[in-house]
């Protein structure tokens, strides 16, 4: 008998995965963790992320760390889409599946003859999700949409930084996670709709618009109040809400920081008491919400003079115990090696990869008590499961498979 | 409602109750945008987060928050005081035909989120209880307070955002709340699929800290595979390893260009005699280790070239050439973007009470070719009569009695 921990929410769902790089693979990562069967289709030399560092020792398509992390649990199949027989095999696979996910530029998958119009002829209830950078229409539809240039294009980059400096922007492709998460949610909504009605559908997730949509309030403020937001560090603008002290503050140690958010008078009083009610906290200029906002720069210096005496964790503990929102600025090594909450949530877990051996993975970010997610194995080697898929799902004979291998279809 | 908007309502028929502060409202909005019936339960007098701005024409009132409007559009609103015994009786009745209860329980009340999952499942075994919190429902930090800033710091994101010689900062747009809301929606819809298959609900725990930590691209693998603890370095990309040069370059005028050292517009640079050796040294563009060695030089050549052009000149030509370089665009530029206009992304929504329209960003997903609609958010308790009288059969006098008793 299956225990509750073996139950998989998405058991029986098969996904043909034409994704590459980051945003797309994140969608199939989550679906796979919760029990969907993911068949990742790659070209002869593998997708681009297989060539991006870090590599533990040597550059090799089967040894990329980032790729391993986000492609765990998936089957890997090589398929040459330039050969019409490759396209036929892909179609056959789709006819036996529920979902197709892809994140090529607009028009690529259509050129192969695998657009939704074609696929829905073979499998009328197929659900297909595409994530074109700028959507399938409009003057920028052919532009390349990487996370990095989308940050710049969507105003995210300009809005991230210090008011007295050029924008800081991003060192990592944050936008891919937002787009990937968003696309996962909409795809799951379509899967629920299919379960209810038996109908498939085509989903277009324009990445650029998804990013602008996350700043919906900023844009309403622009349209209604004609206020164009600018970057402002960690400061909350007074036209949004009263927040002081609010920001990151230096702590004991080299380049160590904490954050503090005080919104209400009640929280200010708790803060003052928690830090031992030093004389300066009794000054008139810090006594009311408005006076704290007015003297925020001075206040920040005062707060920093206190935080500097403590480690980030000490600041967090002292203030949280007093009911003030505060935290440590965690670095990655803190999260992986030390943070007790991340340990409790089992966010970093080990799994086996056929070449890399036992490795650490980022687990699911949420816990479904009845049907938890699971990492069974690492990412597939390039073409690792080609043979298995051809036999078990496509029903090909050994001879057929060998012929296709020799002729470069697989 | 136009037929086309209906096509985007993949979740029509799904019933959601939402008791959510600013952490989880975007999650409820995603469900509402997809056509689920999302009924917000507000305390009598309205939810405190209605007081967060910015406000419509800067009119600071609970009914005029643009932040609230955007995050609660297409939902319904009822009032209910869950600290009263009448309120609890009504709540239990509401739970009976609810698919999803979306909550952001306050720290200290996490174990007993509303009534606790066990009690609620006793009333309705199909119920999915999705709890969005700062740190989760178990563990040493479960009762810690989490602002957006605290979530972004504790999830490690701040340690990789900002300039190395300045304090760590949060990216724009409340990334802590945004991430936990999006993942909250994903988690809830996985649970909904299981519910449809088996008739069983479950408890779903969605903490902000790991949601943020999972969005840091190469931060984790560089540490796990090489022991490198990446930190903030402006817009120097992680995939090129630790470095100091930001990839943001000032133009001839006041704008900036994001010029990543991959696939630069070398032909254009050559045309203007500014390419130096970047074209002949092909190794730069396929050997990333070699490129890291030469980074200072590349940076220098890019910088000189970009300085000779205005942002508009650069933007026009980069767009035409489909380059991965991009202008760093401002809010004003995006708000007036011709691409978004042609694609009908911003929509003017009629607010009947104002007698005006307000421009919103639409739900981004396009489903079967149709764009989603935006229905203006309800006033406090706007659906009390619909739900309590229409659906639950309460009499008018009862409703009045409960309002005057502070229950509704």
mmCIF file of C-alpha atoms in Angstrom, chain B residues 109-347:
data_model
loop_
_atom_site.group_PDB
_atom_site.id
_atom_site.type_symbol
_atom_site.label_atom_id
_atom_site.label_comp_id
_atom_site.label_asym_id
_atom_site.label_seq_id
_atom_site.Cartn_x
_atom_site.Cartn_y
_atom_site.Cartn_z
ATOM 1 C CA UNK B 109 -1.247 32.359 15.130
ATOM 2 C CA UNK B 110 0.385 30.031 12.674
ATOM 3 C CA UNK B 111 -0.531 26.712 14.251
ATOM 4 C CA UNK B 112 -4.124 27.770 14.503
ATOM 5 C CA UNK B 113 -4.383 29.484 11.112
ATOM 6 C CA UNK B 114 -8.060 30.482 11.273
ATOM 7 C CA UNK B 115 -9.367 27.323 12.926
ATOM 8 C CA UNK B 116 -6.490 25.004 12.153
ATOM 9 C CA UNK B 117 -6.509 22.654 9.196
ATOM 10 C CA UNK B 118 -7.863 19.672 11.111
ATOM 11 C CA UNK B 119 -11.038 21.454 12.217
ATOM 12 C CA UNK B 120 -11.637 22.907 8.773
ATOM 13 C CA UNK B 121 -11.107 19.573 7.031
ATOM 14 C CA UNK B 122 -13.690 18.116 9.408
ATOM 15 C CA UNK B 123 -16.205 20.540 7.913
ATOM 16 C CA UNK B 124 -15.032 20.123 4.320
ATOM 17 C CA UNK B 125 -12.543 17.351 3.459
ATOM 18 C CA UNK B 126 -12.082 18.803 -0.044
ATOM 19 C CA UNK B 127 -10.731 22.041 1.388
ATOM 20 C CA UNK B 128 -7.245 23.205 0.385
ATOM 21 C CA UNK B 129 -5.768 25.493 3.040
ATOM 22 C CA UNK B 130 -2.937 27.525 1.526
ATOM 23 C CA UNK B 131 -0.915 29.412 4.134
ATOM 24 C CA UNK B 132 1.435 32.128 2.944
ATOM 25 C CA UNK B 133 3.876 33.163 5.676
ATOM 26 C CA UNK B 134 7.307 34.684 6.133
ATOM 27 C CA UNK B 135 9.059 31.540 7.320
ATOM 28 C CA UNK B 136 6.665 28.588 7.260
ATOM 29 C CA UNK B 137 4.427 26.822 9.765
ATOM 30 C CA UNK B 138 7.159 24.945 11.615
ATOM 31 C CA UNK B 139 10.700 25.721 12.713
ATOM 32 C CA UNK B 140 12.469 28.268 14.920
ATOM 33 C CA UNK B 141 11.483 31.357 12.894
ATOM 34 C CA UNK B 142 7.826 30.432 12.382
ATOM 35 C CA UNK B 143 6.620 33.251 14.597
ATOM 36 C CA UNK B 144 8.930 35.909 13.198
ATOM 37 C CA UNK B 145 7.424 38.980 11.593
ATOM 38 C CA UNK B 146 8.247 39.395 7.942
ATOM 39 C CA UNK B 147 8.023 42.599 5.965
ATOM 40 C CA UNK B 148 8.935 42.417 2.289
ATOM 41 C CA UNK B 149 12.394 43.663 3.203
ATOM 42 C CA UNK B 150 12.882 40.970 5.853
ATOM 43 C CA UNK B 151 11.848 38.249 3.405
ATOM 44 C CA UNK B 152 14.185 39.533 0.699
ATOM 45 C CA UNK B 153 17.082 39.720 3.190
ATOM 46 C CA UNK B 154 16.485 36.337 4.829
ATOM 47 C CA UNK B 155 16.055 34.642 1.445
ATOM 48 C CA UNK B 156 19.558 35.793 0.480
ATOM 49 C CA UNK B 157 18.470 38.034 -2.386
ATOM 50 C CA UNK B 158 19.775 41.251 -0.844
ATOM 51 C CA UNK B 159 23.251 39.799 -0.493
ATOM 52 C CA UNK B 160 23.496 39.675 -4.297
ATOM 53 C CA UNK B 161 21.783 42.993 -5.163
ATOM 54 C CA UNK B 162 23.483 46.394 -5.037
ATOM 55 C CA UNK B 163 26.988 47.790 -5.433
ATOM 56 C CA UNK B 164 29.856 46.156 -3.556
ATOM 57 C CA UNK B 165 30.825 49.421 -1.838
ATOM 58 C CA UNK B 166 27.311 50.252 -0.687
ATOM 59 C CA UNK B 167 24.735 48.530 1.550
ATOM 60 C CA UNK B 168 22.758 45.598 0.123
ATOM 61 C CA UNK B 169 19.415 46.609 -1.383
ATOM 62 C CA UNK B 170 16.143 45.048 -2.396
ATOM 63 C CA UNK B 171 15.181 44.927 -6.081
ATOM 64 C CA UNK B 172 12.147 46.948 -7.160
ATOM 65 C CA UNK B 173 8.594 45.705 -6.839
ATOM 66 C CA UNK B 174 8.369 43.897 -3.464
ATOM 67 C CA UNK B 175 10.111 40.690 -4.619
ATOM 68 C CA UNK B 176 9.431 38.860 -1.351
ATOM 69 C CA UNK B 177 5.657 39.239 -1.573
ATOM 70 C CA UNK B 178 5.679 38.718 -5.315
ATOM 71 C CA UNK B 179 7.574 35.438 -5.156
ATOM 72 C CA UNK B 180 5.625 33.970 -2.298
ATOM 73 C CA UNK B 181 2.380 34.903 -4.054
ATOM 74 C CA UNK B 182 3.354 33.367 -7.390
ATOM 75 C CA UNK B 183 4.619 30.172 -5.768
ATOM 76 C CA UNK B 184 1.533 30.189 -3.556
ATOM 77 C CA UNK B 185 -0.587 30.098 -6.683
ATOM 78 C CA UNK B 186 1.509 27.268 -8.163
ATOM 79 C CA UNK B 187 1.270 25.218 -4.950
ATOM 80 C CA UNK B 188 -2.460 25.796 -4.639
ATOM 81 C CA UNK B 189 -3.137 24.721 -8.206
ATOM 82 C CA UNK B 190 -1.105 21.514 -7.766
ATOM 83 C CA UNK B 191 -3.257 20.777 -4.713
ATOM 84 C CA UNK B 192 -6.398 21.623 -6.705
ATOM 85 C CA UNK B 193 -5.467 19.080 -9.382
ATOM 86 C CA UNK B 194 -5.057 16.429 -6.697
ATOM 87 C CA UNK B 195 -8.380 17.482 -5.215
ATOM 88 C CA UNK B 196 -10.111 17.086 -8.560
ATOM 89 C CA UNK B 197 -8.572 13.630 -8.989
ATOM 90 C CA UNK B 198 -9.221 12.276 -5.477
ATOM 91 C CA UNK B 199 -11.722 14.559 -3.755
ATOM 92 C CA UNK B 200 -9.138 15.272 -1.061
ATOM 93 C CA UNK B 201 -7.928 18.615 0.161
ATOM 94 C CA UNK B 202 -4.722 19.294 2.043
ATOM 95 C CA UNK B 203 -2.663 21.802 3.964
ATOM 96 C CA UNK B 204 -0.209 23.782 1.853
ATOM 97 C CA UNK B 205 2.640 25.661 3.537
ATOM 98 C CA UNK B 206 4.205 28.462 1.464
ATOM 99 C CA UNK B 207 7.040 30.344 3.232
ATOM 100 C CA UNK B 208 8.619 33.481 1.748
ATOM 101 C CA UNK B 209 12.219 32.722 2.766
ATOM 102 C CA UNK B 210 12.837 29.725 0.449
ATOM 103 C CA UNK B 211 10.675 31.292 -2.278
ATOM 104 C CA UNK B 212 13.164 34.154 -2.396
ATOM 105 C CA UNK B 213 16.179 31.863 -2.016
ATOM 106 C CA UNK B 214 15.130 29.808 -5.022
ATOM 107 C CA UNK B 215 15.319 32.801 -7.390
ATOM 108 C CA UNK B 216 19.021 33.569 -7.249
ATOM 109 C CA UNK B 217 20.191 31.722 -10.355
ATOM 110 C CA UNK B 218 23.903 30.870 -10.054
ATOM 111 C CA UNK B 219 24.289 31.980 -6.428
ATOM 112 C CA UNK B 220 23.497 28.473 -5.182
ATOM 113 C CA UNK B 221 25.366 26.299 -7.734
ATOM 114 C CA UNK B 222 28.538 28.406 -7.504
ATOM 115 C CA UNK B 223 28.555 27.748 -3.785
ATOM 116 C CA UNK B 224 27.471 24.110 -3.952
ATOM 117 C CA UNK B 225 29.943 23.179 -6.715
ATOM 118 C CA UNK B 226 32.890 25.523 -6.218
ATOM 119 C CA UNK B 227 32.506 26.895 -2.712
ATOM 120 C CA UNK B 228 32.309 30.440 -4.131
ATOM 121 C CA UNK B 229 30.145 32.726 -1.988
ATOM 122 C CA UNK B 230 28.867 35.192 -4.630
ATOM 123 C CA UNK B 231 27.893 38.617 -3.368
ATOM 124 C CA UNK B 232 26.545 41.865 -4.753
ATOM 125 C CA UNK B 233 28.399 43.193 -7.781
ATOM 126 C CA UNK B 234 26.016 45.595 -9.519
ATOM 127 C CA UNK B 235 24.983 44.173 -12.872
ATOM 128 C CA UNK B 236 28.110 42.101 -13.407
ATOM 129 C CA UNK B 237 26.543 38.781 -14.389
ATOM 130 C CA UNK B 238 27.045 35.788 -12.115
ATOM 131 C CA UNK B 239 27.567 33.418 -15.015
ATOM 132 C CA UNK B 240 30.857 35.230 -15.613
ATOM 133 C CA UNK B 241 31.953 34.546 -12.045
ATOM 134 C CA UNK B 242 32.771 37.127 -9.371
ATOM 135 C CA UNK B 243 33.733 40.520 -10.832
ATOM 136 C CA UNK B 244 33.695 44.259 -10.271
ATOM 137 C CA UNK B 245 32.610 45.767 -13.584
ATOM 138 C CA UNK B 246 28.952 46.603 -13.798
ATOM 139 C CA UNK B 247 27.539 46.028 -17.277
ATOM 140 C CA UNK B 248 25.617 49.302 -17.157
ATOM 141 C CA UNK B 249 27.210 52.024 -19.310
ATOM 142 C CA UNK B 250 26.368 55.729 -19.508
ATOM 143 C CA UNK B 251 25.401 57.125 -22.938
ATOM 144 C CA UNK B 252 26.281 60.466 -24.484
ATOM 145 C CA UNK B 253 23.126 61.900 -22.896
ATOM 146 C CA UNK B 254 21.767 60.949 -19.494
ATOM 147 C CA UNK B 255 20.625 57.403 -20.263
ATOM 148 C CA UNK B 256 22.260 54.006 -19.752
ATOM 149 C CA UNK B 257 22.820 50.919 -21.850
ATOM 150 C CA UNK B 258 22.965 47.401 -20.458
ATOM 151 C CA UNK B 259 25.818 45.853 -22.450
ATOM 152 C CA UNK B 260 26.520 42.286 -21.482
ATOM 153 C CA UNK B 261 29.835 40.930 -22.755
ATOM 154 C CA UNK B 262 28.132 38.377 -25.006
ATOM 155 C CA UNK B 263 27.076 38.933 -28.620
ATOM 156 C CA UNK B 264 27.951 42.660 -28.662
ATOM 157 C CA UNK B 265 27.156 44.731 -31.819
ATOM 158 C CA UNK B 266 30.688 44.329 -33.208
ATOM 159 C CA UNK B 267 29.790 45.245 -36.802
ATOM 160 C CA UNK B 268 28.377 48.548 -35.687
ATOM 161 C CA UNK B 269 31.421 49.228 -33.537
ATOM 162 C CA UNK B 270 33.661 48.412 -36.483
ATOM 163 C CA UNK B 271 31.714 50.750 -38.793
ATOM 164 C CA UNK B 272 32.576 53.562 -36.459
ATOM 165 C CA UNK B 273 36.181 52.526 -35.999
ATOM 166 C CA UNK B 274 35.676 51.697 -32.317
ATOM 167 C CA UNK B 275 35.926 47.930 -32.262
ATOM 168 C CA UNK B 276 39.688 47.805 -31.528
ATOM 169 C CA UNK B 277 40.697 44.116 -31.336
ATOM 170 C CA UNK B 278 37.329 42.743 -30.197
ATOM 171 C CA UNK B 279 36.449 41.427 -33.640
ATOM 172 C CA UNK B 280 39.710 39.724 -34.551
ATOM 173 C CA UNK B 281 40.104 38.093 -31.134
ATOM 174 C CA UNK B 282 37.307 35.583 -31.715
ATOM 175 C CA UNK B 283 38.251 33.565 -28.678
ATOM 176 C CA UNK B 284 36.671 36.304 -26.562
ATOM 177 C CA UNK B 285 33.184 35.249 -27.667
ATOM 178 C CA UNK B 286 33.325 31.509 -27.161
ATOM 179 C CA UNK B 287 35.848 30.955 -24.346
ATOM 180 C CA UNK B 288 34.333 32.369 -21.201
ATOM 181 C CA UNK B 289 37.431 31.823 -19.028
ATOM 182 C CA UNK B 290 39.511 33.795 -21.497
ATOM 183 C CA UNK B 291 36.869 36.493 -21.600
ATOM 184 C CA UNK B 292 36.997 36.895 -17.827
ATOM 185 C CA UNK B 293 40.754 37.501 -18.142
ATOM 186 C CA UNK B 294 40.133 40.251 -20.683
ATOM 187 C CA UNK B 295 37.174 41.789 -18.932
ATOM 188 C CA UNK B 296 38.789 45.139 -18.097
ATOM 189 C CA UNK B 297 39.707 45.672 -21.721
ATOM 190 C CA UNK B 298 36.280 44.699 -23.074
ATOM 191 C CA UNK B 299 34.681 46.980 -20.535
ATOM 192 C CA UNK B 300 36.837 49.829 -21.662
ATOM 193 C CA UNK B 301 36.025 49.394 -25.371
ATOM 194 C CA UNK B 302 32.280 49.072 -24.719
ATOM 195 C CA UNK B 303 32.312 52.106 -22.488
ATOM 196 C CA UNK B 304 34.023 54.353 -25.042
ATOM 197 C CA UNK B 305 31.698 53.244 -27.823
ATOM 198 C CA UNK B 306 28.486 53.736 -25.861
ATOM 199 C CA UNK B 307 29.585 57.210 -24.743
ATOM 200 C CA UNK B 308 29.506 58.387 -28.360
ATOM 201 C CA UNK B 309 25.759 57.703 -28.762
ATOM 202 C CA UNK B 310 22.550 58.898 -27.186
ATOM 203 C CA UNK B 311 20.294 56.353 -25.545
ATOM 204 C CA UNK B 312 17.675 56.777 -28.260
ATOM 205 C CA UNK B 313 20.173 56.177 -31.056
ATOM 206 C CA UNK B 314 21.394 53.072 -29.292
ATOM 207 C CA UNK B 315 17.900 51.821 -28.506
ATOM 208 C CA UNK B 316 16.655 52.254 -32.078
ATOM 209 C CA UNK B 317 19.533 50.443 -33.679
ATOM 210 C CA UNK B 318 19.882 47.708 -31.041
ATOM 211 C CA UNK B 319 16.171 46.952 -31.350
ATOM 212 C CA UNK B 320 16.427 46.826 -35.143
ATOM 213 C CA UNK B 321 19.403 44.475 -34.938
ATOM 214 C CA UNK B 322 17.731 42.207 -32.371
ATOM 215 C CA UNK B 323 20.721 42.624 -30.070
ATOM 216 C CA UNK B 324 20.874 41.251 -26.529
ATOM 217 C CA UNK B 325 22.120 44.666 -25.489
ATOM 218 C CA UNK B 326 19.358 46.935 -24.315
ATOM 219 C CA UNK B 327 18.563 50.482 -23.323
ATOM 220 C CA UNK B 328 17.917 50.811 -19.581
ATOM 221 C CA UNK B 329 14.398 52.147 -19.871
ATOM 222 C CA UNK B 330 12.521 54.309 -17.380
ATOM 223 C CA UNK B 331 8.947 53.992 -16.137
ATOM 224 C CA UNK B 332 7.931 56.793 -18.458
ATOM 225 C CA UNK B 333 9.373 55.020 -21.501
ATOM 226 C CA UNK B 334 7.686 51.723 -20.676
ATOM 227 C CA UNK B 335 4.358 53.409 -19.923
ATOM 228 C CA UNK B 336 4.398 54.905 -23.426
ATOM 229 C CA UNK B 337 5.873 51.892 -25.194
ATOM 230 C CA UNK B 338 4.538 51.370 -28.757
ATOM 231 C CA UNK B 339 4.812 47.581 -28.442
ATOM 232 C CA UNK B 340 2.606 47.498 -25.355
ATOM 233 C CA UNK B 341 0.160 49.872 -27.042
ATOM 234 C CA UNK B 342 -0.121 47.699 -30.132
ATOM 235 C CA UNK B 343 -0.643 44.632 -27.971
ATOM 236 C CA UNK B 344 -3.329 46.339 -25.913
ATOM 237 C CA UNK B 345 -1.510 45.567 -22.655
ATOM 238 C CA UNK B 346 -2.733 48.505 -20.597
ATOM 239 C CA UNK B 347 -6.502 48.687 -20.274
#
